[in-house]
Short mmCIF file of C-alpha atoms in Angstrom, two decimals:
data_model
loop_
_atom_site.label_atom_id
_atom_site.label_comp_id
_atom_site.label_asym_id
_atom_site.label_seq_id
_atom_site.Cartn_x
_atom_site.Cartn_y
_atom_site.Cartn_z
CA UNK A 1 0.00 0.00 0.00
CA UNK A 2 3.15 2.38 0.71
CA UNK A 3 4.00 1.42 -2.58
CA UNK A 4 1.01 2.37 -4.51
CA UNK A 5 0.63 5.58 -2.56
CA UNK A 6 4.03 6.68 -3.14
CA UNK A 7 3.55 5.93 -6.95
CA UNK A 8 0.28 7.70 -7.08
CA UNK A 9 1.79 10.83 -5.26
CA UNK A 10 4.66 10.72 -7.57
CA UNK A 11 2.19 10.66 -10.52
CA UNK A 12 0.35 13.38 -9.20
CA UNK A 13 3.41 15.60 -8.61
CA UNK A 14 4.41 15.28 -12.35
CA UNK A 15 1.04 15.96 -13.14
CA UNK A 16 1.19 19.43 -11.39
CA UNK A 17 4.62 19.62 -12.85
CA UNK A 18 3.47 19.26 -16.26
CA UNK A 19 0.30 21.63 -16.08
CA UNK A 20 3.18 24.41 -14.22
CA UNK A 21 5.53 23.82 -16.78
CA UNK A 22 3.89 23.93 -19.87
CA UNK A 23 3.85 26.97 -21.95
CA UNK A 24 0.65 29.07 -22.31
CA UNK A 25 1.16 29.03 -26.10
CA UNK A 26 0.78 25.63 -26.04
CA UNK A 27 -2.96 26.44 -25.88
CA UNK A 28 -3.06 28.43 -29.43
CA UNK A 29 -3.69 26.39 -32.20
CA UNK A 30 -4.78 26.94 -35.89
CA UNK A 31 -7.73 25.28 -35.84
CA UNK A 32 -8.95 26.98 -32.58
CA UNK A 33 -12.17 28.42 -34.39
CA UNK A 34 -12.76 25.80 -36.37
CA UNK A 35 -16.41 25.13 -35.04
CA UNK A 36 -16.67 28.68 -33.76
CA UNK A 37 -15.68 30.99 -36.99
CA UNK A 38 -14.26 28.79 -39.63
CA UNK A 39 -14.45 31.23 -41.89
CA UNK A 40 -12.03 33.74 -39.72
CA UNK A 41 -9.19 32.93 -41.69
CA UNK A 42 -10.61 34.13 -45.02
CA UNK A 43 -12.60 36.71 -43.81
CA UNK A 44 -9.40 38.71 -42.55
CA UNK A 45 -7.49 37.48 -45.58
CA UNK A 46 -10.30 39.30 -47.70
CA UNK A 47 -10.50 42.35 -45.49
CA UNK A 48 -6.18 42.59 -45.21
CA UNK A 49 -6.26 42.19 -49.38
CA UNK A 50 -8.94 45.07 -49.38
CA UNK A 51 -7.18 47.56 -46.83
CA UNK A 52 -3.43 47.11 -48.91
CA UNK A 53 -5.15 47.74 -52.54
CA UNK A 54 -6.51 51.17 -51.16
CA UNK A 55 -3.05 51.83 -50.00
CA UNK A 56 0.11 50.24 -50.03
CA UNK A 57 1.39 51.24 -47.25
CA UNK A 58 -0.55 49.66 -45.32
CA UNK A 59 0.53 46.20 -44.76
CA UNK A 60 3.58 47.47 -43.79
CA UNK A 61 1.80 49.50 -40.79
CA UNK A 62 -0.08 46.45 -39.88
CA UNK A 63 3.30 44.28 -39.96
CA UNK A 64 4.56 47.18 -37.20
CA UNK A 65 1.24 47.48 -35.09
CA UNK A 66 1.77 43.46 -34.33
CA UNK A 67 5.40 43.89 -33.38
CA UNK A 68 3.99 46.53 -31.48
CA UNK A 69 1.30 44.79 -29.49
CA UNK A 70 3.72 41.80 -29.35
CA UNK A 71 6.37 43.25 -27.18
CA UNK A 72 4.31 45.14 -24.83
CA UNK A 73 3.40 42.08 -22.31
CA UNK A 74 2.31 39.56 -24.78
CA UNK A 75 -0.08 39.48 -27.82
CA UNK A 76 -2.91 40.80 -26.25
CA UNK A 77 -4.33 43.22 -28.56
CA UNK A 78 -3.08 45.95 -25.87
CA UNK A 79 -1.91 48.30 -28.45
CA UNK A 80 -5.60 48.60 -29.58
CA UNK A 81 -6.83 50.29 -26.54
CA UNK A 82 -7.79 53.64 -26.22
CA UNK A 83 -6.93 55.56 -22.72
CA UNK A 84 -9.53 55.41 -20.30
CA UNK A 85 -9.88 56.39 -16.38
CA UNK A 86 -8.67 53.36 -15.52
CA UNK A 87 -4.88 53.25 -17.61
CA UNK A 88 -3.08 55.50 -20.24
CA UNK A 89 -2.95 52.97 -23.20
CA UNK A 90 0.39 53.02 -25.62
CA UNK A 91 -1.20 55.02 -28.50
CA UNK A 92 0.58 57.74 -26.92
CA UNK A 93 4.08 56.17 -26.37
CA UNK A 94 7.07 57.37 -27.72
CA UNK A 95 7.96 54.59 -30.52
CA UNK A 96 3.85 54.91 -31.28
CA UNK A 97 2.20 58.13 -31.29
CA UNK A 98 1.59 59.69 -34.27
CA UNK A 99 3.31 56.68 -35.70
CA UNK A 100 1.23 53.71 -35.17
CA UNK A 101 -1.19 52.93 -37.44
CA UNK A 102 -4.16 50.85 -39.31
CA UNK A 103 -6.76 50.84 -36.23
CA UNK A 104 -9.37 51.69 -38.38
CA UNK A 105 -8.59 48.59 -40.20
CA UNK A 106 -8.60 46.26 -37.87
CA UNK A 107 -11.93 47.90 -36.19
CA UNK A 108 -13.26 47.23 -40.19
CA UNK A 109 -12.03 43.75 -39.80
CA UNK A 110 -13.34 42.95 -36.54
CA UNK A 111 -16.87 43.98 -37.90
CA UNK A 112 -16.87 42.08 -40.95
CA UNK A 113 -15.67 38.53 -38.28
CA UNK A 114 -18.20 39.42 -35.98
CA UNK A 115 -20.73 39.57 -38.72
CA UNK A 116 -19.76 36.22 -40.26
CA UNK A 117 -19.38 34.48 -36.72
CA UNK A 118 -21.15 36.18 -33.88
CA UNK A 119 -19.67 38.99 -31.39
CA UNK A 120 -17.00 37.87 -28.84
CA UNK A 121 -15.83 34.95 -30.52
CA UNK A 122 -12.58 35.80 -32.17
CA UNK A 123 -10.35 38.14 -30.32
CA UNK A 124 -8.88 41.25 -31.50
CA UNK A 125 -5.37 40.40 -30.54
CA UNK A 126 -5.96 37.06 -33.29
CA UNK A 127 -6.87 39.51 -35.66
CA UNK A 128 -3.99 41.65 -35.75
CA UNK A 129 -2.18 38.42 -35.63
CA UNK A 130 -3.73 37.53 -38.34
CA UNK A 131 -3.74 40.60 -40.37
CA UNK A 132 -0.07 40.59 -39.81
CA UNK A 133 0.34 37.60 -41.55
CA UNK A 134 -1.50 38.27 -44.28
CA UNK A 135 0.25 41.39 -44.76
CA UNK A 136 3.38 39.65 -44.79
CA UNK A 137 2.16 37.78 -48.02
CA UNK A 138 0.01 40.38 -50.34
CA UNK A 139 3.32 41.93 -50.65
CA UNK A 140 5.02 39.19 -51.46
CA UNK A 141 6.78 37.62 -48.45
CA UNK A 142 6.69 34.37 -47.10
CA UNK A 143 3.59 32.66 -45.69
CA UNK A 144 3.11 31.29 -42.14
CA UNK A 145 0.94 29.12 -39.86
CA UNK A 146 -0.67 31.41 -37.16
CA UNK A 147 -1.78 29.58 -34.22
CA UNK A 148 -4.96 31.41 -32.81
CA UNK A 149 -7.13 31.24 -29.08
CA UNK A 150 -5.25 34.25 -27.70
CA UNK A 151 -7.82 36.79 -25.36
CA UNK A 152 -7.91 40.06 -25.52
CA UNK A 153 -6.17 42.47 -22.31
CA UNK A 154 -8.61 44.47 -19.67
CA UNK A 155 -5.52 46.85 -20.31
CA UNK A 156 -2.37 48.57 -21.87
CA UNK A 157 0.75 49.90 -20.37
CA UNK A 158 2.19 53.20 -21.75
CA UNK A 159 5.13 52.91 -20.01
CA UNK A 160 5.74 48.68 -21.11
CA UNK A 161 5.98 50.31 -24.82
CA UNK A 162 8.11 53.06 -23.63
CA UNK A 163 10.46 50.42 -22.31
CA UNK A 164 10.19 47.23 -24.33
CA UNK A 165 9.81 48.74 -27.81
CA UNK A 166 13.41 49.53 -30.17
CA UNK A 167 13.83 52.70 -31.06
CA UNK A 168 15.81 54.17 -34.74
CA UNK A 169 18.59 55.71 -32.29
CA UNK A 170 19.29 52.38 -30.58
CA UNK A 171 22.65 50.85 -31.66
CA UNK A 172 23.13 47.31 -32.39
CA UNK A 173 24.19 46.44 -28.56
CA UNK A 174 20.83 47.97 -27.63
CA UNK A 175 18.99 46.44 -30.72
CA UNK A 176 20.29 43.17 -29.45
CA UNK A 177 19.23 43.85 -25.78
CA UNK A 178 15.78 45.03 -26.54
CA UNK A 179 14.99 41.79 -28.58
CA UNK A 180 17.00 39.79 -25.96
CA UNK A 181 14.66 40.64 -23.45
CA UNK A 182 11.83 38.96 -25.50
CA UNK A 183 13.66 35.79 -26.11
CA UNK A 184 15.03 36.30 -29.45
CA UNK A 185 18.59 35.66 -30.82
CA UNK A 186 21.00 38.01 -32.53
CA UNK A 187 19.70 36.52 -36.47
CA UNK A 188 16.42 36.81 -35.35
CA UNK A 189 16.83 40.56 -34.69
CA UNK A 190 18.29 41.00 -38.03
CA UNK A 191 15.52 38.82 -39.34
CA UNK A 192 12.60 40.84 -37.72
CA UNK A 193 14.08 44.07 -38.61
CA UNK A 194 14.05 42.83 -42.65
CA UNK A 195 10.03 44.15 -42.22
CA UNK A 196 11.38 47.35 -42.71
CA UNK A 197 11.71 45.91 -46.22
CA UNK A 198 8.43 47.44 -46.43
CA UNK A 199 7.02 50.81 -45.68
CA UNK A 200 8.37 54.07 -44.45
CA UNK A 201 9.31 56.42 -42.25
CA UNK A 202 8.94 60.18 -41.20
CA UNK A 203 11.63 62.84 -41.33
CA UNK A 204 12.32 62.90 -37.60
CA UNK A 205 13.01 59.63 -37.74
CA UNK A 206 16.02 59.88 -39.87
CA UNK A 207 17.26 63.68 -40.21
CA UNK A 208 19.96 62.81 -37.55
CA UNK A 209 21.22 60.26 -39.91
CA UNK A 210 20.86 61.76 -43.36
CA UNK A 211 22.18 64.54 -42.28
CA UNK A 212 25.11 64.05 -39.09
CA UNK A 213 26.38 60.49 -39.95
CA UNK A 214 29.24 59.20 -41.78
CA UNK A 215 28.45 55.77 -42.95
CA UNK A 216 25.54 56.81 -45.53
CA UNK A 217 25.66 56.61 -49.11
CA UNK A 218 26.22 60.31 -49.97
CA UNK A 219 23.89 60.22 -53.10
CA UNK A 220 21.57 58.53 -50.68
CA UNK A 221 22.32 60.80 -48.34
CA UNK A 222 21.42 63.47 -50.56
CA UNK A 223 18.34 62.43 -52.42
CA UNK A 224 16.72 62.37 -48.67
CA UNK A 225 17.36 65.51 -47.53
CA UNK A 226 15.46 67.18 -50.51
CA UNK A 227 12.29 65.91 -48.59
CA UNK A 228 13.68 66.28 -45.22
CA UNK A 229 14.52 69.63 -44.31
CA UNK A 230 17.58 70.15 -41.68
CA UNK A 231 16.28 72.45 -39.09
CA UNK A 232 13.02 70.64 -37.24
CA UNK A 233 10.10 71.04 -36.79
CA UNK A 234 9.79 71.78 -40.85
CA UNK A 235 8.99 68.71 -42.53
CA UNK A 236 9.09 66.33 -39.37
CA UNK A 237 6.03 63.98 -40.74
CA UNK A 238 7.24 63.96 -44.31
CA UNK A 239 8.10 60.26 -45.77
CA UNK A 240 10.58 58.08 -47.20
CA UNK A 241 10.81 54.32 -47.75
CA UNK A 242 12.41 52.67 -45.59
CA UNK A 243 13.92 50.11 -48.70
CA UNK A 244 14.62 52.40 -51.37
CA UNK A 245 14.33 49.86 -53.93
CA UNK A 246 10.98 48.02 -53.82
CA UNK A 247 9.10 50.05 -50.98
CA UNK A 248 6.32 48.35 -51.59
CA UNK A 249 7.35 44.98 -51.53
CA UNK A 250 8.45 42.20 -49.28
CA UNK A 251 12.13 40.42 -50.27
CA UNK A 252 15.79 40.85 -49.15
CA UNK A 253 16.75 44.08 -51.53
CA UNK A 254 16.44 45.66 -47.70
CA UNK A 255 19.89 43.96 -46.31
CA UNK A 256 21.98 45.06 -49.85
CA UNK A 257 20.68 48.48 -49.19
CA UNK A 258 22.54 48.13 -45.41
CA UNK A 259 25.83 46.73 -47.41
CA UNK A 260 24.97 49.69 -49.62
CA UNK A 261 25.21 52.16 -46.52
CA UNK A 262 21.59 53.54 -48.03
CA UNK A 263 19.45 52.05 -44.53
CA UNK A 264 17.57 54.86 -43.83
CA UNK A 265 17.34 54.54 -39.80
CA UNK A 266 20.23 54.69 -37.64
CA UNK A 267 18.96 51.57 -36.26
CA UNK A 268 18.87 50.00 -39.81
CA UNK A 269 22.47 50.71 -40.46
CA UNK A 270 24.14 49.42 -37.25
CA UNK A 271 22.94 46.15 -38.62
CA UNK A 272 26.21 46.86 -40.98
CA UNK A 273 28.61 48.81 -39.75
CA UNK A 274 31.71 46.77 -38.66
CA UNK A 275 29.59 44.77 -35.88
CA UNK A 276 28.46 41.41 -34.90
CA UNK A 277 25.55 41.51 -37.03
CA UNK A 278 27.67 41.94 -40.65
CA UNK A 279 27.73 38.65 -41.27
CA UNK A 280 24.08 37.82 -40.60
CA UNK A 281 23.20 40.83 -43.20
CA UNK A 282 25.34 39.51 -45.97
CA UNK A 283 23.97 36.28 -45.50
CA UNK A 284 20.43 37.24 -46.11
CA UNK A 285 21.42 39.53 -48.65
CA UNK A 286 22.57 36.96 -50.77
CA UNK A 287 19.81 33.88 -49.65
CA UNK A 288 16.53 35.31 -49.86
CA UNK A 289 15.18 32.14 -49.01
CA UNK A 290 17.07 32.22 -45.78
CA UNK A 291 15.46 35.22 -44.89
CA UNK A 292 12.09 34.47 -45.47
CA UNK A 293 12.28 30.94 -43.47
CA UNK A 294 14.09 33.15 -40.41
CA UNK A 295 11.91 35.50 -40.93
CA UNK A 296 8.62 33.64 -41.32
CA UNK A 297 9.88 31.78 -38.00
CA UNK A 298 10.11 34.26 -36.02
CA UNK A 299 7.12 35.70 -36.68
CA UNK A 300 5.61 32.95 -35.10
CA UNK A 301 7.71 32.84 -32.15
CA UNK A 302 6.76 36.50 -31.71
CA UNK A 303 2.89 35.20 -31.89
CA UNK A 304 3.73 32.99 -29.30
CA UNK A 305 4.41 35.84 -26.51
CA UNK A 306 2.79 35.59 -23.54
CA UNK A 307 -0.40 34.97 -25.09
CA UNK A 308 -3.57 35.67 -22.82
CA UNK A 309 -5.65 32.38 -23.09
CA UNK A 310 -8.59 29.95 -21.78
CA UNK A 311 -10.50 32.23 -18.89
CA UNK A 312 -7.86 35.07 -18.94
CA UNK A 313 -8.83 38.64 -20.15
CA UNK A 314 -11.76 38.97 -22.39
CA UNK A 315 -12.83 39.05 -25.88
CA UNK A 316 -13.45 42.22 -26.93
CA UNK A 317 -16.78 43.67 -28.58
CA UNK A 318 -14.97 47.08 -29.52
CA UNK A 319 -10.94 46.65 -30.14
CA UNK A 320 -10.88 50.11 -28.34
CA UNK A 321 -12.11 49.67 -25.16
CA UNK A 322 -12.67 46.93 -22.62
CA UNK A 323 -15.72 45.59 -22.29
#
C-alpha cells in the first residue's frame, strides 16, 4: 500500500509539474475556431487584401502594429486600446504616437468577423495576428501558420511600450538587448528588422542620420534631404521608404541596401557597420530564401508571446475599449 501511494503521489506531482511547466502558447492552435468561426481565416485574408489595394502602405503598418502589441506584455491586442480612467494605453508612447497605425482597419475587420461568426468569438489580438500575416504575403513575403485562441487584455501599459519597444537611435548592442529581453537571438533581430523591407518612415526619424552620420551613401544621403529639411520642426512627418528599392514589396533588396550604406534609420544601419551583425546581413542579402524561413519563424515565435488564453482577459466587442 506504501508502494502504490508513493507511486500515485509521484504521478500526481508530475502531473502538477506538467500543467506548471507547460507553456501558455501551447494552448493556441490553428484550428482553434474551427467550429466557432471557420471562416475567420478568409474573412481577414479578404478584409487585409482590401485595406493594402486602397493603400500600399498599409501592410507594412499592420506588420509594425503586431510587433507593437507583441512586445508590450504579450499578444494581447493591448496596443488597440484607447486611454480610459482606468490606464493611459500606448497610443501615446514614444515609438507609437503619431506613428502607429491601421486601427481603423482592424476595427473594419473585426466587424466584418463578428458579422460572419457572432460577437466575442474571435479576439482582436488574433486579428492583428492575423492581419499581420497576411500582410506579410500580399506583398510578397513568405507565408506562415498562425496559431490562434489568444484573449484580448482588460488593459495597456504606456510605459511597457516606452520600455520594451526599439527605437531608430538604438545601436546594435541595444537592438540586441531590446529583442533579448523577449527571447530572441541576434539573427532573429536581423531577421525581424528585414520588415522594414516594407514601408516608411517620417523625417524625424532619420534627419539625424541623413544629415550628421558618416556611414551613408552620400547620393543617398542626398536624395533624402530634398524631402527632409535640416532644421526641425519643418517637414518632421514627411516620408521616405524605408527600402529604397521596392518600398512596396516584401524580399531581401532591404539587407543590400545596409551593405549599400543607403538604410535609412540609424537603427537600420548598425545592422552593418563593422559589428556582430555583418555577417548575418550579408547572409540574407545573398539567400533570400534564408530570410524568409528566419523571418517567417520568427514571426511565429513573436505570436507565441505571452499569449492571454482559456478564462484570462476577455474578448473584446470594440478593439478600443474593454468591455
Amino acid at each position: 500500500m506504501a508502494g502504490v501511494a508513493h507511486s500515485s503521489l509521484c504521478l500526481t506531482l508530475l502531473i502538477v509539474m506538467i500543467t506548471i511547466s507547460s507553456p501558455v502558447s501551447a494552448q493556441l492552435s490553428v484550428s482553434f475556431y474551427g467550429n466557432t468561426c471557420p471562416s475567420v481565416f478568409d474573412t481577414v485574408r479578404t478584409a487585409t487584401r482590401s485595406a493594402i489595394n486602397r493603400e500600399a502602405r498599409m501592410g507594412a503598418s499592420l506588420i509594425r502594429l503586431f510587433f507593437h502589441d507583441c512586445f508590450v506584455n504579450g499578444c494581447d491586442g493591448g496596443v488597440l486600446l484607447d486611454d480610459n480612467g482606468s490606464f493611459v494605453g500606448e497610443k501615446t508612447a514614444l515609438a507609437n504616437n503619431n506613428s502607429a497605425r491601421g486601427f481603423e482597419v482592424i476595427d473594419n475587420i473585426k466587424t466584418q468577423v463578428d458579422q460572419a461568426c457572432g460577437r466575442s468569438v474571435v479576439s482582436c489580438a488574433d486579428i492583428l495576428a492575423i492581419a499581420a500575416r497576411d500582410s506579410v504575403v500580399e506583398l510578397g513575403g513568405p507565408t506562415y501558420s498562425v496559431p490562434v485562441g489568444r484573449r484580448d487584455a482588460r488593459t495597456a501599459s504606456r510605459d511597457g511600450a516606452n520600455n520594451n519597444l526599439p527605437r531608430f537611435s538604438h545601436n546594435l548592442d541595444e537592438l540586441i538587448r531590446v529583442f533579448s529581453n523577449q527571447g530572441f537571438t541576434a539573427r532573429e533581430m536581423v531577421a525581424l528588422s528585414g520588415a522594414h523591407t516594407v514601408g516608411q518612415a517620417q523625417c524625424v526619424t532619420f534627419r539625424e542620420r541623413i544629415y550628421n552620420e558618416t556611414n551613408i551613401d552620400a547620393a543617398f544621403a542626398t536624395s533624402r534631404q530634398a524631402n527632409c529639411p535640416r532644421v526641425a520642426p519643418n517637414g518632421d512627418s514627411n516620408l521616405a521608404p524605408l527600402d529604397p528599392q521596392s518600398p512596396n514589396r516584401f524580399g531581401n533588396n532591404y539587407y543590400q541596401a545596409l551593405i549599400n550604406r543607403r538604410g535609412l534609420l540609424h537603427s537600420d544601419q548598425v545592422l552593418f557597420n563593422g559589428g556582430s551583425a555583418d555577417s548575418i546581413v550579408t547572409m540574407y542579402s545573398n539567400n533570400g530564401n534564408a530570410f524568409n524561413t528566419d523571418f517567417a519563424n520568427a514571426m511565429v515565435k513573436m505570436g507565441n508571446l505571452n499569449p492571454l488564453t482559456g478564462s484570462q482577459g476577455e474578448v473584446r466587442v470594440n478593439c478600443r475599449r474593454v468591455n
